[in-house]
Amino acid sequence: MRKYIIAGNWKMNLTLEEGYGLASEIKWMVADEVNNNIEIVIIPSYIHLSGIQNLLKDSSIKLGAQNCHHKNSGAYTGEISPAALANIGIKYVIIGHSERRQYNGETNEILAEKINAAIENGLTPIYCFGETLWERENNLELTINECQVREGLFHLTEDQIKKVVLAYEPVWAIGTGKTATSAQAQQMHSFVRELLKEKYNKETAESISILYGGSMKPENAKELLSCPDIDGGLIGGAALESRSFVEIVKSV
Ligand code: PEP
């Protein structure tokens, strides 16, 4: 069955020393966690990846990148190649985080290409989707999320979609301290799982992890993670502090 995934997105935070310090603390604090049903993932900025990978080599914690380009190489100054990430042993890559959709103009079309590139290189994409506050207030959340999921992912074959992790991240809950209620989150997760069922089949839909992201913290993690269709968390702010991140891991 599906594994829980608890992934910490550090965004554009922490110096190299701070990053190494945080990764070391998390490593030691989860060393006794023998729950094989949880995958712990750290997603620091690119410059930390190799160093932290070295630091985690005797740990089961996995590493992810916050984005990648849709081409493997070429004249794309400042971009990061999915092939290069795979080559150094990175397992996950976030695709379509709302901050990239908002500040970098990433569209569902370009994200679909990034998803392809990630899968072709053996990376597991964490595909983010979510509605803005305006969209929710205007009862558009189901339409918007369906569109992001369809356009970003539904060109994939059944074998390929099984390699994707989804993350429902309502934009109004990211970094704001406002969390979707467990009922709101569960409703969206179950809606998306239904879409997966209709497009693929029940067995495939049931095998895909759908994470929740948006101000998840130790105080609300247990309730969110106990919902039947919530398979883990993509965590921003609370992942920058070892104690709160590990508390969330222990809430599973
Ligand atoms: C995120 O950036 O994916 C996120 C969920 O951030 P936060 O936990 O800070 O809301």
PDB file of C-alpha atoms and ligand atoms in Angstrom:
ATOM      1  CA  MET A   1       0.000   0.000   0.000  1.00  0.00           C
ATOM      2  CA  ARG A   2       0.901   3.679  -0.136  1.00  0.00           C
ATOM      3  CA  LYS A   3       3.777   4.932   1.972  1.00  0.00           C
ATOM      4  CA  TYR A   4       3.474   8.121   3.991  1.00  0.00           C
ATOM      5  CA  ILE A   5       5.873  10.769   2.741  1.00  0.00           C
ATOM      6  CA  ILE A   6       6.934  13.660   4.937  1.00  0.00           C
ATOM      7  CA  ALA A   7       8.913  16.121   2.830  1.00  0.00           C
ATOM      8  CA  GLY A   8      10.504  19.341   4.056  1.00  0.00           C
ATOM      9  CA  ASN A   9      10.785  22.094   1.446  1.00  0.00           C
ATOM     10  CA  TRP A  10      13.420  24.519   2.675  1.00  0.00           C
ATOM     11  CA  LYS A  11      12.732  26.951  -0.193  1.00  0.00           C
ATOM     12  CA  MET A  12      15.389  29.722  -0.504  1.00  0.00           C
ATOM     13  CA  ASN A  13      16.441  29.532   3.140  1.00  0.00           C
ATOM     14  CA  LEU A  14      19.520  28.644   5.208  1.00  0.00           C
ATOM     15  CA  THR A  15      23.244  29.077   4.684  1.00  0.00           C
ATOM     16  CA  LEU A  16      25.361  26.025   3.987  1.00  0.00           C
ATOM     17  CA  GLU A  17      26.300  25.636   7.668  1.00  0.00           C
ATOM     18  CA  GLU A  18      22.708  26.099   8.791  1.00  0.00           C
ATOM     19  CA  GLY A  19      21.549  23.535   6.247  1.00  0.00           C
ATOM     20  CA  TYR A  20      24.138  20.983   7.337  1.00  0.00           C
ATOM     21  CA  GLY A  21      23.213  21.630  10.959  1.00  0.00           C
ATOM     22  CA  LEU A  22      19.496  21.131  10.351  1.00  0.00           C
ATOM     23  CA  ALA A  23      20.012  17.999   8.260  1.00  0.00           C
ATOM     24  CA  SER A  24      22.307  16.503  10.948  1.00  0.00           C
ATOM     25  CA  GLU A  25      19.795  17.228  13.701  1.00  0.00           C
ATOM     26  CA  ILE A  26      16.956  15.635  11.725  1.00  0.00           C
ATOM     27  CA  LYS A  27      19.116  12.623  10.938  1.00  0.00           C
ATOM     28  CA  TRP A  28      19.897  11.965  14.600  1.00  0.00           C
ATOM     29  CA  MET A  29      16.394  12.724  15.815  1.00  0.00           C
ATOM     30  CA  VAL A  30      14.761  10.241  13.430  1.00  0.00           C
ATOM     31  CA  ALA A  31      17.446   7.566  13.763  1.00  0.00           C
ATOM     32  CA  ASP A  32      15.223   5.556  16.118  1.00  0.00           C
ATOM     33  CA  GLU A  33      12.130   5.857  13.935  1.00  0.00           C
ATOM     34  CA  VAL A  34      11.688   2.312  12.735  1.00  0.00           C
ATOM     35  CA  ASN A  35       8.431   2.996  10.928  1.00  0.00           C
ATOM     36  CA  ASN A  36       9.154   1.555   7.487  1.00  0.00           C
ATOM     37  CA  ASN A  37       5.920   3.021   6.262  1.00  0.00           C
ATOM     38  CA  ILE A  38       7.299   6.591   6.291  1.00  0.00           C
ATOM     39  CA  GLU A  39       9.612   8.116   3.733  1.00  0.00           C
ATOM     40  CA  ILE A  40      11.356  11.223   5.069  1.00  0.00           C
ATOM     41  CA  VAL A  41      12.534  13.670   2.442  1.00  0.00           C
ATOM     42  CA  ILE A  42      14.625  16.816   2.733  1.00  0.00           C
ATOM     43  CA  ILE A  43      14.377  19.327  -0.117  1.00  0.00           C
ATOM     44  CA  PRO A  44      17.047  21.985   0.396  1.00  0.00           C
ATOM     45  CA  SER A  45      18.337  24.511  -2.117  1.00  0.00           C
ATOM     46  CA  TYR A  46      20.516  23.086  -4.896  1.00  0.00           C
ATOM     47  CA  ILE A  47      23.822  24.205  -3.407  1.00  0.00           C
ATOM     48  CA  HIS A  48      23.192  22.075  -0.302  1.00  0.00           C
ATOM     49  CA  LEU A  49      22.354  18.879  -2.169  1.00  0.00           C
ATOM     50  CA  SER A  50      25.756  17.211  -2.538  1.00  0.00           C
ATOM     51  CA  GLY A  51      26.973  18.130   0.942  1.00  0.00           C
ATOM     52  CA  ILE A  52      23.779  16.975   2.644  1.00  0.00           C
ATOM     53  CA  GLN A  53      23.753  13.820   0.567  1.00  0.00           C
ATOM     54  CA  ASN A  54      27.196  13.041   1.921  1.00  0.00           C
ATOM     55  CA  LEU A  55      26.016  13.761   5.433  1.00  0.00           C
ATOM     56  CA  LEU A  56      22.980  11.460   5.038  1.00  0.00           C
ATOM     57  CA  LYS A  57      24.724   8.544   3.373  1.00  0.00           C
ATOM     58  CA  ASP A  58      24.172   6.169   6.294  1.00  0.00           C
ATOM     59  CA  SER A  59      20.568   7.321   6.789  1.00  0.00           C
ATOM     60  CA  SER A  60      17.272   6.386   5.123  1.00  0.00           C
ATOM     61  CA  ILE A  61      16.339  10.059   4.612  1.00  0.00           C
ATOM     62  CA  LYS A  62      15.948  10.883   0.923  1.00  0.00           C
ATOM     63  CA  LEU A  63      16.799  14.104  -0.893  1.00  0.00           C
ATOM     64  CA  GLY A  64      14.771  16.134  -3.330  1.00  0.00           C
ATOM     65  CA  ALA A  65      15.235  19.223  -5.493  1.00  0.00           C
ATOM     66  CA  GLN A  66      12.827  22.160  -5.580  1.00  0.00           C
ATOM     67  CA  ASN A  67      12.517  22.331  -9.361  1.00  0.00           C
ATOM     68  CA  CYS A  68      14.190  21.215 -12.576  1.00  0.00           C
ATOM     69  CA  HIS A  69      14.258  22.227 -16.227  1.00  0.00           C
ATOM     70  CA  HIS A  70      12.365  20.281 -18.868  1.00  0.00           C
ATOM     71  CA  LYS A  71      15.507  19.689 -20.960  1.00  0.00           C
ATOM     72  CA  ASN A  72      18.508  17.652 -19.910  1.00  0.00           C
ATOM     73  CA  SER A  73      21.158  20.080 -21.179  1.00  0.00           C
ATOM     74  CA  GLY A  74      21.669  23.139 -23.324  1.00  0.00           C
ATOM     75  CA  ALA A  75      21.972  26.903 -23.288  1.00  0.00           C
ATOM     76  CA  TYR A  76      19.628  27.575 -20.372  1.00  0.00           C
ATOM     77  CA  THR A  77      21.656  29.773 -18.057  1.00  0.00           C
ATOM     78  CA  GLY A  78      20.729  29.415 -14.409  1.00  0.00           C
ATOM     79  CA  GLU A  79      18.583  26.325 -14.880  1.00  0.00           C
ATOM     80  CA  ILE A  80      19.028  22.878 -13.323  1.00  0.00           C
ATOM     81  CA  SER A  81      19.101  19.733 -15.419  1.00  0.00           C
ATOM     82  CA  PRO A  82      16.958  16.771 -14.314  1.00  0.00           C
ATOM     83  CA  ALA A  83      19.651  14.468 -15.711  1.00  0.00           C
ATOM     84  CA  ALA A  84      22.271  16.146 -13.522  1.00  0.00           C
ATOM     85  CA  LEU A  85      20.049  15.781 -10.453  1.00  0.00           C
ATOM     86  CA  ALA A  86      19.479  12.096 -11.183  1.00  0.00           C
ATOM     87  CA  ASN A  87      23.191  11.624 -11.826  1.00  0.00           C
ATOM     88  CA  ILE A  88      24.099  12.689  -8.281  1.00  0.00           C
ATOM     89  CA  GLY A  89      21.448  10.398  -6.798  1.00  0.00           C
ATOM     90  CA  ILE A  90      18.601  12.800  -6.030  1.00  0.00           C
ATOM     91  CA  LYS A  91      15.311  10.919  -5.693  1.00  0.00           C
ATOM     92  CA  TYR A  92      12.526  13.531  -5.713  1.00  0.00           C
ATOM     93  CA  VAL A  93      11.846  16.803  -7.492  1.00  0.00           C
ATOM     94  CA  ILE A  94       9.055  19.282  -6.764  1.00  0.00           C
ATOM     95  CA  ILE A  95       7.253  20.281  -9.961  1.00  0.00           C
ATOM     96  CA  GLY A  96       4.727  23.114 -10.106  1.00  0.00           C
ATOM     97  CA  HIS A  97       5.027  24.602  -6.629  1.00  0.00           C
ATOM     98  CA  SER A  98       2.626  27.555  -6.486  1.00  0.00           C
ATOM     99  CA  GLU A  99       5.544  29.930  -5.901  1.00  0.00           C
ATOM    100  CA  ARG A 100       7.006  28.858  -9.241  1.00  0.00           C
ATOM    101  CA  ARG A 101       3.626  29.088 -10.945  1.00  0.00           C
ATOM    102  CA  GLN A 102       3.203  32.582  -9.493  1.00  0.00           C
ATOM    103  CA  TYR A 103       6.692  34.113  -9.727  1.00  0.00           C
ATOM    104  CA  ASN A 104       8.125  32.203 -12.682  1.00  0.00           C
ATOM    105  CA  GLY A 105       5.016  31.962 -14.827  1.00  0.00           C
ATOM    106  CA  GLU A 106       5.090  28.165 -14.962  1.00  0.00           C
ATOM    107  CA  THR A 107       2.029  26.897 -16.802  1.00  0.00           C
ATOM    108  CA  ASN A 108       0.433  23.454 -16.736  1.00  0.00           C
ATOM    109  CA  GLU A 109       1.862  22.883 -20.236  1.00  0.00           C
ATOM    110  CA  ILE A 110       5.465  23.526 -19.239  1.00  0.00           C
ATOM    111  CA  LEU A 111       4.928  21.552 -16.030  1.00  0.00           C
ATOM    112  CA  ALA A 112       3.737  18.572 -18.075  1.00  0.00           C
ATOM    113  CA  GLU A 113       7.065  18.698 -19.916  1.00  0.00           C
ATOM    114  CA  LYS A 114       8.973  18.893 -16.640  1.00  0.00           C
ATOM    115  CA  ILE A 115       7.046  15.882 -15.363  1.00  0.00           C
ATOM    116  CA  ASN A 116       8.105  13.943 -18.471  1.00  0.00           C
ATOM    117  CA  ALA A 117      11.736  14.979 -18.045  1.00  0.00           C
ATOM    118  CA  ALA A 118      11.739  13.999 -14.374  1.00  0.00           C
ATOM    119  CA  ILE A 119      10.220  10.575 -15.048  1.00  0.00           C
ATOM    120  CA  GLU A 120      12.534   9.893 -18.002  1.00  0.00           C
ATOM    121  CA  ASN A 121      15.472  10.534 -15.679  1.00  0.00           C
ATOM    122  CA  GLY A 122      14.161   8.279 -12.917  1.00  0.00           C
ATOM    123  CA  LEU A 123      13.266  11.148 -10.560  1.00  0.00           C
ATOM    124  CA  THR A 124       9.984  11.019  -8.640  1.00  0.00           C
ATOM    125  CA  PRO A 125       8.078  14.236  -9.299  1.00  0.00           C
ATOM    126  CA  ILE A 126       6.077  15.773  -6.470  1.00  0.00           C
ATOM    127  CA  TYR A 127       3.449  17.571  -8.549  1.00  0.00           C
ATOM    128  CA  CYS A 128       1.849  20.487  -6.702  1.00  0.00           C
ATOM    129  CA  PHE A 129      -1.602  21.840  -7.431  1.00  0.00           C
ATOM    130  CA  GLY A 130      -3.906  24.129  -5.497  1.00  0.00           C
ATOM    131  CA  GLU A 131      -6.394  26.961  -5.702  1.00  0.00           C
ATOM    132  CA  THR A 132      -5.975  30.598  -4.666  1.00  0.00           C
ATOM    133  CA  LEU A 133      -8.180  32.229  -2.027  1.00  0.00           C
ATOM    134  CA  TRP A 134     -10.151  34.066  -4.731  1.00  0.00           C
ATOM    135  CA  GLU A 135     -10.801  30.780  -6.530  1.00  0.00           C
ATOM    136  CA  ARG A 136     -12.046  29.141  -3.329  1.00  0.00           C
ATOM    137  CA  GLU A 137     -14.220  32.108  -2.423  1.00  0.00           C
ATOM    138  CA  ASN A 138     -15.775  31.862  -5.865  1.00  0.00           C
ATOM    139  CA  ASN A 139     -16.361  28.096  -5.571  1.00  0.00           C
ATOM    140  CA  LEU A 140     -13.839  27.349  -8.315  1.00  0.00           C
ATOM    141  CA  GLU A 141     -11.542  25.082  -6.312  1.00  0.00           C
ATOM    142  CA  LEU A 142     -12.698  21.791  -7.834  1.00  0.00           C
ATOM    143  CA  THR A 143     -12.498  23.166 -11.393  1.00  0.00           C
ATOM    144  CA  ILE A 144      -9.048  24.708 -10.900  1.00  0.00           C
ATOM    145  CA  ASN A 145      -7.543  21.661  -9.249  1.00  0.00           C
ATOM    146  CA  GLU A 146      -9.052  19.310 -11.812  1.00  0.00           C
ATOM    147  CA  CYS A 147      -7.571  21.452 -14.586  1.00  0.00           C
ATOM    148  CA  GLN A 148      -4.094  21.523 -12.984  1.00  0.00           C
ATOM    149  CA  VAL A 149      -4.131  17.762 -12.446  1.00  0.00           C
ATOM    150  CA  ARG A 150      -5.489  16.934 -15.927  1.00  0.00           C
ATOM    151  CA  GLU A 151      -3.208  19.282 -17.850  1.00  0.00           C
ATOM    152  CA  GLY A 152      -0.092  18.503 -15.849  1.00  0.00           C
ATOM    153  CA  LEU A 153      -0.462  14.754 -15.549  1.00  0.00           C
ATOM    154  CA  PHE A 154      -3.147  13.062 -17.609  1.00  0.00           C
ATOM    155  CA  HIS A 155      -0.975  12.627 -20.699  1.00  0.00           C
ATOM    156  CA  LEU A 156       0.978  10.008 -18.693  1.00  0.00           C
ATOM    157  CA  THR A 157       0.548   6.280 -19.173  1.00  0.00           C
ATOM    158  CA  GLU A 158      -0.597   4.140 -16.273  1.00  0.00           C
ATOM    159  CA  ASP A 159       2.984   3.004 -15.606  1.00  0.00           C
ATOM    160  CA  GLN A 160       4.193   6.618 -15.579  1.00  0.00           C
ATOM    161  CA  ILE A 161       1.471   8.058 -13.331  1.00  0.00           C
ATOM    162  CA  LYS A 162       2.360   5.437 -10.713  1.00  0.00           C
ATOM    163  CA  LYS A 163       5.781   7.115 -10.482  1.00  0.00           C
ATOM    164  CA  VAL A 164       4.287  10.496  -9.502  1.00  0.00           C
ATOM    165  CA  VAL A 165       3.496  11.864  -6.049  1.00  0.00           C
ATOM    166  CA  LEU A 166       0.811  14.565  -5.923  1.00  0.00           C
ATOM    167  CA  ALA A 167       0.638  17.407  -3.417  1.00  0.00           C
ATOM    168  CA  TYR A 168      -2.514  19.422  -2.789  1.00  0.00           C
ATOM    169  CA  GLU A 169      -1.334  22.829  -1.661  1.00  0.00           C
ATOM    170  CA  PRO A 170      -4.082  25.439  -1.371  1.00  0.00           C
ATOM    171  CA  VAL A 171      -2.218  28.661  -2.154  1.00  0.00           C
ATOM    172  CA  TRP A 172      -4.078  30.553   0.590  1.00  0.00           C
ATOM    173  CA  ALA A 173      -2.644  28.150   3.183  1.00  0.00           C
ATOM    174  CA  ILE A 174       1.024  28.295   2.141  1.00  0.00           C
ATOM    175  CA  GLY A 175       3.168  30.251   4.562  1.00  0.00           C
ATOM    176  CA  THR A 176       0.107  32.073   5.925  1.00  0.00           C
ATOM    177  CA  GLY A 177      -0.510  30.074   9.092  1.00  0.00           C
ATOM    178  CA  LYS A 178      -3.994  29.247   7.715  1.00  0.00           C
ATOM    179  CA  THR A 179      -4.455  25.529   7.257  1.00  0.00           C
ATOM    180  CA  ALA A 180      -7.189  23.837   5.279  1.00  0.00           C
ATOM    181  CA  THR A 181      -9.425  22.002   7.725  1.00  0.00           C
ATOM    182  CA  SER A 182      -8.996  18.249   7.619  1.00  0.00           C
ATOM    183  CA  ALA A 183     -12.466  18.066   6.023  1.00  0.00           C
ATOM    184  CA  GLN A 184     -11.514  20.525   3.251  1.00  0.00           C
ATOM    185  CA  ALA A 185      -8.234  18.708   2.596  1.00  0.00           C
ATOM    186  CA  GLN A 186      -9.804  15.242   2.664  1.00  0.00           C
ATOM    187  CA  GLN A 187     -12.536  16.376   0.273  1.00  0.00           C
ATOM    188  CA  MET A 188      -9.971  17.598  -2.282  1.00  0.00           C
ATOM    189  CA  HIS A 189      -7.750  14.531  -1.917  1.00  0.00           C
ATOM    190  CA  SER A 190     -10.659  12.177  -2.397  1.00  0.00           C
ATOM    191  CA  PHE A 191     -11.895  14.258  -5.386  1.00  0.00           C
ATOM    192  CA  VAL A 192      -8.458  13.969  -7.044  1.00  0.00           C
ATOM    193  CA  ARG A 193      -8.248  10.254  -6.276  1.00  0.00           C
ATOM    194  CA  GLU A 194     -11.623   9.851  -8.018  1.00  0.00           C
ATOM    195  CA  LEU A 195     -10.226  11.667 -11.074  1.00  0.00           C
ATOM    196  CA  LEU A 196      -7.280   9.262 -11.077  1.00  0.00           C
ATOM    197  CA  LYS A 197      -9.694   6.337 -10.787  1.00  0.00           C
ATOM    198  CA  GLU A 198     -11.770   7.559 -13.750  1.00  0.00           C
ATOM    199  CA  LYS A 199      -8.733   8.237 -15.937  1.00  0.00           C
ATOM    200  CA  TYR A 200      -6.729   5.130 -14.965  1.00  0.00           C
ATOM    201  CA  ASN A 201      -8.288   2.568 -12.621  1.00  0.00           C
ATOM    202  CA  LYS A 202      -8.979   1.911  -8.953  1.00  0.00           C
ATOM    203  CA  GLU A 203      -5.801  -0.027  -8.264  1.00  0.00           C
ATOM    204  CA  THR A 204      -3.616   2.711  -9.790  1.00  0.00           C
ATOM    205  CA  ALA A 205      -5.498   5.511  -8.023  1.00  0.00           C
ATOM    206  CA  GLU A 206      -5.151   3.712  -4.687  1.00  0.00           C
ATOM    207  CA  SER A 207      -1.397   3.267  -5.188  1.00  0.00           C
ATOM    208  CA  ILE A 208      -0.608   6.982  -5.661  1.00  0.00           C
ATOM    209  CA  SER A 209       0.417   9.143  -2.700  1.00  0.00           C
ATOM    210  CA  ILE A 210      -1.315  12.508  -2.364  1.00  0.00           C
ATOM    211  CA  LEU A 211       0.383  14.833   0.132  1.00  0.00           C
ATOM    212  CA  TYR A 212      -1.137  17.881   1.804  1.00  0.00           C
ATOM    213  CA  GLY A 213       0.826  21.129   2.051  1.00  0.00           C
ATOM    214  CA  GLY A 214      -0.116  24.453   3.593  1.00  0.00           C
ATOM    215  CA  SER A 215       0.935  25.474   7.109  1.00  0.00           C
ATOM    216  CA  MET A 216       1.167  21.882   8.335  1.00  0.00           C
ATOM    217  CA  LYS A 217       2.688  21.934  11.812  1.00  0.00           C
ATOM    218  CA  PRO A 218       2.914  19.652  14.852  1.00  0.00           C
ATOM    219  CA  GLU A 219      -0.414  20.992  16.193  1.00  0.00           C
ATOM    220  CA  ASN A 220      -2.468  20.030  13.129  1.00  0.00           C
ATOM    221  CA  ALA A 221      -0.422  17.219  11.558  1.00  0.00           C
ATOM    222  CA  LYS A 222      -2.060  14.315  13.387  1.00  0.00           C
ATOM    223  CA  GLU A 223      -5.571  15.278  12.362  1.00  0.00           C
ATOM    224  CA  LEU A 224      -4.624  15.935   8.730  1.00  0.00           C
ATOM    225  CA  LEU A 225      -2.526  12.785   8.437  1.00  0.00           C
ATOM    226  CA  SER A 226      -5.288  10.602   9.861  1.00  0.00           C
ATOM    227  CA  CYS A 227      -7.572  11.400   6.880  1.00  0.00           C
ATOM    228  CA  PRO A 228      -7.933   8.361   4.627  1.00  0.00           C
ATOM    229  CA  ASP A 229      -6.732  10.081   1.432  1.00  0.00           C
ATOM    230  CA  ILE A 230      -3.923  12.186   2.924  1.00  0.00           C
ATOM    231  CA  ASP A 231      -0.681  10.286   2.514  1.00  0.00           C
ATOM    232  CA  GLY A 232       1.802  12.711   3.985  1.00  0.00           C
ATOM    233  CA  GLY A 233       2.839  16.330   3.994  1.00  0.00           C
ATOM    234  CA  LEU A 234       4.879  18.816   2.018  1.00  0.00           C
ATOM    235  CA  ILE A 235       6.089  21.147   4.711  1.00  0.00           C
ATOM    236  CA  GLY A 236       7.618  24.611   4.361  1.00  0.00           C
ATOM    237  CA  GLY A 237       8.015  26.762   7.473  1.00  0.00           C
ATOM    238  CA  ALA A 238       7.830  23.930  10.009  1.00  0.00           C
ATOM    239  CA  ALA A 239      10.572  22.050   8.128  1.00  0.00           C
ATOM    240  CA  LEU A 240      13.130  24.739   8.983  1.00  0.00           C
ATOM    241  CA  GLU A 241      13.215  23.669  12.616  1.00  0.00           C
ATOM    242  CA  SER A 242      14.290  20.117  13.430  1.00  0.00           C
ATOM    243  CA  ARG A 243      11.959  19.688  16.394  1.00  0.00           C
ATOM    244  CA  SER A 244       8.793  20.706  14.546  1.00  0.00           C
ATOM    245  CA  PHE A 245       9.690  18.711  11.435  1.00  0.00           C
ATOM    246  CA  VAL A 246      10.411  15.581  13.457  1.00  0.00           C
ATOM    247  CA  GLU A 247       7.216  16.080  15.492  1.00  0.00           C
ATOM    248  CA  ILE A 248       5.302  15.977  12.218  1.00  0.00           C
ATOM    249  CA  VAL A 249       7.145  12.796  11.200  1.00  0.00           C
ATOM    250  CA  LYS A 250       6.134  11.303  14.550  1.00  0.00           C
ATOM    251  CA  SER A 251       2.484  12.285  14.001  1.00  0.00           C
ATOM    252  CA  VAL A 252       2.097   9.646  11.287  1.00  0.00           C
TER     253      VAL A 252
HETATM  254  C1  PEP B   1       5.206  24.750   0.914  1.00  0.00           C
HETATM  255  O1  PEP B   1       5.992  25.630   0.633  1.00  0.00           O
HETATM  256  O2  PEP B   1       5.068  23.785   0.132  1.00  0.00           O
HETATM  257  C2  PEP B   1       4.435  24.869   2.150  1.00  0.00           C
HETATM  258  C3  PEP B   1       3.456  24.037   2.366  1.00  0.00           C
HETATM  259  O3  PEP B   1       4.811  25.874   3.011  1.00  0.00           O
HETATM  260  P1  PEP B   1       4.230  26.115   4.510  1.00  0.00           P
HETATM  261  O4  PEP B   1       4.266  24.795   5.212  1.00  0.00           O
HETATM  262  O5  PEP B   1       5.160  27.112   5.101  1.00  0.00           O
HETATM  263  O6  PEP B   1       2.838  26.621   4.353  1.00  0.00           O
END
